[in-house]
Amino acid sequence: MSSAKQVLDPAFQGAGQKPGTEIWRIEDFKPVPLPKSDYGKFYCGDSYIVLQTTCNRGGAYLFDIHFWIGKDSSQDEAGTSAIKTVELDSMLGGRAVQHREPQGYESDKFISYFKPCIIPMEGGFASGFRKPEEEKFETRLYICKGKRAIRVKEVPFARSSLNHDDVFILDTEKKIYQFNGANSNIQERAKALEVIQHLKDKYHEGVCDVAIVDDGKLQAESDSGEFWVVFGGFAPIGKKAPCDDDVILETTPTKLYSVNNGKLTLEDTVLTKSILENTKCFLLDCGSELYVWVGRVTQVDDRKAASVAVEEFIVKQNRPKTTRVTQVIQGYEDHTFKSKFDSWPVSNAAGASAEDGRGKVAAMLKKKGDVKGASKNSPTVNEEVPPLLEVGGKLEVWCVDGSAKTALPKEDLGKFHSGDCYIVLYTYHSGDKREEFYLTCWIGKNSILEDQHMALQITNTIWNSMKARPVLGRIYQGKEPPQFIALFQPMVILKGGISCGYKNSVQEKGLPDETYPGTGVALVRIDGTPIHNNKTLQVDAVSTSLSSTNCFVLQSGNSVFIWIGNTSSYEQQQWAAKVAEFLKPGVAVKHCKEGTESSSFWSALGGKQNYSNINATQDVVREPHLYTFSFRNGKLEVTEVYNFSQDDLLTEDVMVLDTHAEVFVWMGQCVDTKEKQMAFEIGEKYIEHALTFEGLAPDVPLYKVSEGNEPCFFRTYFSWDSTRSLIHGNSFQKKLSLLFGMRSESGPKGSGDGGPTQRASALAALSSAFNPSSQDKQSTDRPQSSGDGGPTQRASALAALSSSLNTSGSQSRPGQGSQRAAAVAALSNSVSSQSPRNDAEGEAAEFDMVDEAERTEPDVSREETANENGGETIFSYDRLISKSTDPVRGIDYKRRETYLSDTEFQTVFGMNKEEFYQQPRWKQELQKRKADLF
């Protein structure tokens, strides 16, 4: 696009070259880069352009451009930001998704870049607006809205601003108060606590008191009294006055307009993908929101004209100034846009270069030994190993036969027939010594429906009998996830079935029974060798089934052959020997390399024929997405959570995590029992939806996960803090406990004394930790087998107690001694009921118990590295990359980035080390790959 270079603003030079956020402010109708220290500061009198750059697993950059329009900015400035957004998109290759973000109505995706919130400030830099004075502290009152993406708005500091329906934050110089309206939402109360932490860190240097004031509860404590004194004394507050913020924009029947020379023409036809021409722009009017669709080969001038036409459309249609507009480029449409059409065929143009899985820790599976006839020069296998379940557990497998299940003997664990269904239960101990369970139903592709339904029913019965503690999975043949495969060494999928239902079905249809025989002819293909991908498959016993890239095991009567393809790996050849021993223990094996086969080998396959030498393509794997599901008036509502974190898993919600390779339905402890029972139905509805618009496989593994029982392969998509699952209560109670003393070590420092409210919260947490039976009704669904949570929970409760009762400089208050006595008594009762531990190391272990798999900060031996490299432990980027011409020796090659200097680390990744390691592991690996440091 030569025209793109002609109109490119110099301020955009170098934009989008690294993952992260970049911001420009519109000054005198030109974009000016904003210093990072000002990110998150938005003035009501200005307009801004925000570029968010991310990287997918294939290494390609993805772009979202948002232009934010302050409520006091001029129409000209808003138009300028829209046009400059088009120019920036052109410079980035014309494939960014563009979003119009009116102040107060920002999209959830936009707000997610500035967690926990943005707080627009009065004034502005452009068009003569005065810059506000930030040096002088002013008491401010804010209203908070939103369960995940928090919208914070400053309101007049007056009692009349308060109401019974919302959550407010009063920020004074010495103390921050949260006022919870009597009718306010629990989850909004919880999110407001995150805003308090933000204000405390930003404007109070991390040190100030925090108090919670509940509407309608006039406690005798000082916090409530102090709050009302700031407003001139207590007086009843009025009802909530109607305002623009509460207006819910209606969704109208969707209309499509084509844009020609800046003019809109209504397309009166059924909405299908085929209508959209790649040389045009289109406007999709959904009432509450507008979409601009841009064809791939449209000119920059046409795109600018479309942006101007949309702004004019909003004015002519008397749409609110706050109407949200999203511009999507052909080929980069999201599922929300696609769902507006009656037909949207899924293309497979994404290619097959994506890796299988995410968030994986690099590892090489190396095996030693010698196999007769194996080539030592064959290429080795270097595959990433995802988080797997701890080894050494108890594995049980049952085959479903009618309404019964039959346990498999130990020697048959790992043998699956495609005509049968199986139930697998793995019991193991995680890093904190807690017993955990992995329960799955495996469905063969040739199994009958009756067996499938019965297998799911039996599995669900087992899950309920174990009080919902296991991770419950539904797995179809051919889509086995890594953690399932790793349980079996090896895993072999055989033809046919052993259940009566399968046998009767084959007989009724007059089909031959191909069930794997103990004798006779059978051909098995070796599909993978790593611990997480070692399944093998029985194929048709004909020579056309062979492939030069694989190894095969051929069983013919009492003879067993291992056939070695010319381009197979050494590990494949070793694994073939293991499979042969698994299927026919003690039988002598004959090895034959491709091209040296005997006549008896070809005779068993019915003669020699041509076969393939092409590797099978891998499934495309995309970025993970998190969605929240809710039922309103019997209708299922779905909302995506952008830039998600563990904080977004709210205990009152049902969530769906889609990694494209797997789908998880996560259920909070406070979710209604009926919704918990519908978890699989919700997952199936989601898969059906994603199948239509996102190309998700219908047989993708589906898991049901309960809060507090998240497995390692779920946690890897978050920066996980396991101590948070030890805190009981609703969302607000959990966040309150974290704010008042039970925060993990990586979080901000203490919140000050906080008065009796803080001590009461700590004591409540302590009581919850040591007396699970005394919890409120909302917590009774928590599995009983989790007990008191073990030493880690007791340590957290002790830390909370210590923070609350041993605050420096605080004066004693009436009842404080009795509180301490009650806490000590509760502690004594709990400790005395446990096994004695009288050594200092045992006590320290309770406070320092950390699962090694949960660490995100690498543990690199600097001393060993220094010995290898003449005392140096910091190296240049050019020497650390995997393609370096002068590579460093003796380092941990899986953690190359840790050897960068702080300055060069910031240059390479666009963030410091602390920010980098706070990301989920899969994001770290993705960025390391892009920087060639993996």
PDB file of N, CA and C in Angstrom, residues 173-209:
ATOM      1  N   GLU A 173      -7.297  11.838  52.633  1.00  0.00           N
ATOM      2  CA  GLU A 173      -5.842  11.860  52.737  1.00  0.00           C
ATOM      3  C   GLU A 173      -5.318  10.786  53.677  1.00  0.00           C
ATOM      4  N   LYS A 174      -6.069  10.467  54.731  1.00  0.00           N
ATOM      5  CA  LYS A 174      -5.590   9.518  55.734  1.00  0.00           C
ATOM      6  C   LYS A 174      -6.232   8.147  55.636  1.00  0.00           C
ATOM      7  N   LYS A 175      -7.375   8.051  54.949  1.00  0.00           N
ATOM      8  CA  LYS A 175      -8.118   6.794  54.964  1.00  0.00           C
ATOM      9  C   LYS A 175      -8.966   6.656  53.708  1.00  0.00           C
ATOM     10  N   ILE A 176      -9.120   5.412  53.246  1.00  0.00           N
ATOM     11  CA  ILE A 176      -9.987   5.123  52.094  1.00  0.00           C
ATOM     12  C   ILE A 176     -11.177   4.321  52.605  1.00  0.00           C
ATOM     13  N   TYR A 177     -12.380   4.798  52.266  1.00  0.00           N
ATOM     14  CA  TYR A 177     -13.602   4.130  52.707  1.00  0.00           C
ATOM     15  C   TYR A 177     -14.303   3.514  51.492  1.00  0.00           C
ATOM     16  N   GLN A 178     -14.860   2.324  51.692  1.00  0.00           N
ATOM     17  CA  GLN A 178     -15.736   1.736  50.675  1.00  0.00           C
ATOM     18  C   GLN A 178     -17.147   1.691  51.250  1.00  0.00           C
ATOM     19  N   PHE A 179     -18.065   2.337  50.552  1.00  0.00           N
ATOM     20  CA  PHE A 179     -19.471   2.359  50.971  1.00  0.00           C
ATOM     21  C   PHE A 179     -20.248   1.409  50.069  1.00  0.00           C
ATOM     22  N   ASN A 180     -20.833   0.375  50.675  1.00  0.00           N
ATOM     23  CA  ASN A 180     -21.597  -0.622  49.933  1.00  0.00           C
ATOM     24  C   ASN A 180     -23.081  -0.334  50.065  1.00  0.00           C
ATOM     25  N   GLY A 181     -23.682   0.102  48.957  1.00  0.00           N
ATOM     26  CA  GLY A 181     -25.123   0.307  48.975  1.00  0.00           C
ATOM     27  C   GLY A 181     -25.841  -0.982  49.342  1.00  0.00           C
ATOM     28  N   ALA A 182     -26.963  -0.866  50.045  1.00  0.00           N
ATOM     29  CA  ALA A 182     -27.671  -2.056  50.533  1.00  0.00           C
ATOM     30  C   ALA A 182     -28.079  -2.982  49.397  1.00  0.00           C
ATOM     31  N   ASN A 183     -28.338  -2.434  48.216  1.00  0.00           N
ATOM     32  CA  ASN A 183     -28.778  -3.249  47.080  1.00  0.00           C
ATOM     33  C   ASN A 183     -27.663  -3.513  46.073  1.00  0.00           C
ATOM     34  N   SER A 184     -26.425  -3.207  46.434  1.00  0.00           N
ATOM     35  CA  SER A 184     -25.312  -3.356  45.486  1.00  0.00           C
ATOM     36  C   SER A 184     -24.946  -4.827  45.299  1.00  0.00           C
ATOM     37  N   ASN A 185     -24.288  -5.076  44.183  1.00  0.00           N
ATOM     38  CA  ASN A 185     -23.909  -6.434  43.801  1.00  0.00           C
ATOM     39  C   ASN A 185     -22.652  -6.884  44.554  1.00  0.00           C
ATOM     40  N   ILE A 186     -22.640  -8.136  45.010  1.00  0.00           N
ATOM     41  CA  ILE A 186     -21.499  -8.669  45.762  1.00  0.00           C
ATOM     42  C   ILE A 186     -20.218  -8.583  44.948  1.00  0.00           C
ATOM     43  N   GLN A 187     -20.312  -8.915  43.659  1.00  0.00           N
ATOM     44  CA  GLN A 187     -19.110  -8.939  42.833  1.00  0.00           C
ATOM     45  C   GLN A 187     -18.603  -7.529  42.546  1.00  0.00           C
ATOM     46  N   GLU A 188     -19.496  -6.550  42.460  1.00  0.00           N
ATOM     47  CA  GLU A 188     -19.031  -5.171  42.327  1.00  0.00           C
ATOM     48  C   GLU A 188     -18.367  -4.698  43.618  1.00  0.00           C
ATOM     49  N   ARG A 189     -18.856  -5.167  44.745  1.00  0.00           N
ATOM     50  CA  ARG A 189     -18.195  -4.848  46.007  1.00  0.00           C
ATOM     51  C   ARG A 189     -16.778  -5.418  46.027  1.00  0.00           C
ATOM     52  N   ALA A 190     -16.652  -6.653  45.510  1.00  0.00           N
ATOM     53  CA  ALA A 190     -15.336  -7.296  45.482  1.00  0.00           C
ATOM     54  C   ALA A 190     -14.378  -6.546  44.568  1.00  0.00           C
ATOM     55  N   LYS A 191     -14.835  -6.150  43.404  1.00  0.00           N
ATOM     56  CA  LYS A 191     -13.971  -5.450  42.460  1.00  0.00           C
ATOM     57  C   LYS A 191     -13.583  -4.054  42.958  1.00  0.00           C
ATOM     58  N   ALA A 192     -14.464  -3.431  43.718  1.00  0.00           N
ATOM     59  CA  ALA A 192     -14.144  -2.121  44.275  1.00  0.00           C
ATOM     60  C   ALA A 192     -12.944  -2.196  45.207  1.00  0.00           C
ATOM     61  N   LEU A 193     -12.764  -3.338  45.858  1.00  0.00           N
ATOM     62  CA  LEU A 193     -11.592  -3.511  46.722  1.00  0.00           C
ATOM     63  C   LEU A 193     -10.298  -3.454  45.915  1.00  0.00           C
ATOM     64  N   GLU A 194     -10.334  -3.914  44.669  1.00  0.00           N
ATOM     65  CA  GLU A 194      -9.157  -3.804  43.802  1.00  0.00           C
ATOM     66  C   GLU A 194      -8.867  -2.339  43.479  1.00  0.00           C
ATOM     67  N   VAL A 195      -9.920  -1.547  43.308  1.00  0.00           N
ATOM     68  CA  VAL A 195      -9.733  -0.116  43.058  1.00  0.00           C
ATOM     69  C   VAL A 195      -9.118   0.547  44.283  1.00  0.00           C
ATOM     70  N   ILE A 196      -9.559   0.140  45.469  1.00  0.00           N
ATOM     71  CA  ILE A 196      -8.985   0.684  46.699  1.00  0.00           C
ATOM     72  C   ILE A 196      -7.486   0.399  46.756  1.00  0.00           C
ATOM     73  N   GLN A 197      -7.100  -0.839  46.421  1.00  0.00           N
ATOM     74  CA  GLN A 197      -5.678  -1.178  46.425  1.00  0.00           C
ATOM     75  C   GLN A 197      -4.921  -0.319  45.413  1.00  0.00           C
ATOM     76  N   HIS A 198      -5.543  -0.068  44.253  1.00  0.00           N
ATOM     77  CA  HIS A 198      -4.939   0.776  43.212  1.00  0.00           C
ATOM     78  C   HIS A 198      -4.739   2.201  43.730  1.00  0.00           C
ATOM     79  N   LEU A 199      -5.758   2.771  44.359  1.00  0.00           N
ATOM     80  CA  LEU A 199      -5.649   4.129  44.893  1.00  0.00           C
ATOM     81  C   LEU A 199      -4.605   4.199  46.003  1.00  0.00           C
ATOM     82  N   LYS A 200      -4.606   3.182  46.824  1.00  0.00           N
ATOM     83  CA  LYS A 200      -3.660   3.143  47.944  1.00  0.00           C
ATOM     84  C   LYS A 200      -2.216   3.131  47.450  1.00  0.00           C
ATOM     85  N   ASP A 201      -1.948   2.313  46.437  1.00  0.00           N
ATOM     86  CA  ASP A 201      -0.585   2.220  45.907  1.00  0.00           C
ATOM     87  C   ASP A 201      -0.182   3.474  45.135  1.00  0.00           C
ATOM     88  N   LYS A 202      -1.144   4.067  44.412  1.00  0.00           N
ATOM     89  CA  LYS A 202      -0.810   5.165  43.510  1.00  0.00           C
ATOM     90  C   LYS A 202      -0.751   6.512  44.212  1.00  0.00           C
ATOM     91  N   TYR A 203      -1.654   6.741  45.159  1.00  0.00           N
ATOM     92  CA  TYR A 203      -1.761   8.071  45.755  1.00  0.00           C
ATOM     93  C   TYR A 203      -1.397   8.123  47.240  1.00  0.00           C
ATOM     94  N   HIS A 204      -1.171   6.948  47.848  1.00  0.00           N
ATOM     95  CA  HIS A 204      -0.848   6.918  49.276  1.00  0.00           C
ATOM     96  C   HIS A 204       0.452   6.155  49.549  1.00  0.00           C
ATOM     97  N   GLU A 205       1.238   5.937  48.519  1.00  0.00           N
ATOM     98  CA  GLU A 205       2.524   5.242  48.651  1.00  0.00           C
ATOM     99  C   GLU A 205       2.375   3.896  49.342  1.00  0.00           C
ATOM    100  N   GLY A 206       1.213   3.256  49.157  1.00  0.00           N
ATOM    101  CA  GLY A 206       0.992   1.913  49.693  1.00  0.00           C
ATOM    102  C   GLY A 206       0.670   1.866  51.161  1.00  0.00           C
ATOM    103  N   VAL A 207       0.571   3.010  51.823  1.00  0.00           N
ATOM    104  CA  VAL A 207       0.336   3.015  53.269  1.00  0.00           C
ATOM    105  C   VAL A 207      -0.825   3.944  53.598  1.00  0.00           C
ATOM    106  N   CYS A 208      -1.931   3.358  54.024  1.00  0.00           N
ATOM    107  CA  CYS A 208      -3.050   4.118  54.570  1.00  0.00           C
ATOM    108  C   CYS A 208      -4.068   3.119  55.095  1.00  0.00           C
ATOM    109  N   ASP A 209      -4.969   3.587  55.934  1.00  0.00           N
ATOM    110  CA  ASP A 209      -5.993   2.710  56.474  1.00  0.00           C
ATOM    111  C   ASP A 209      -7.135   2.551  55.481  1.00  0.00           C
TER     112      ASP A 209
END
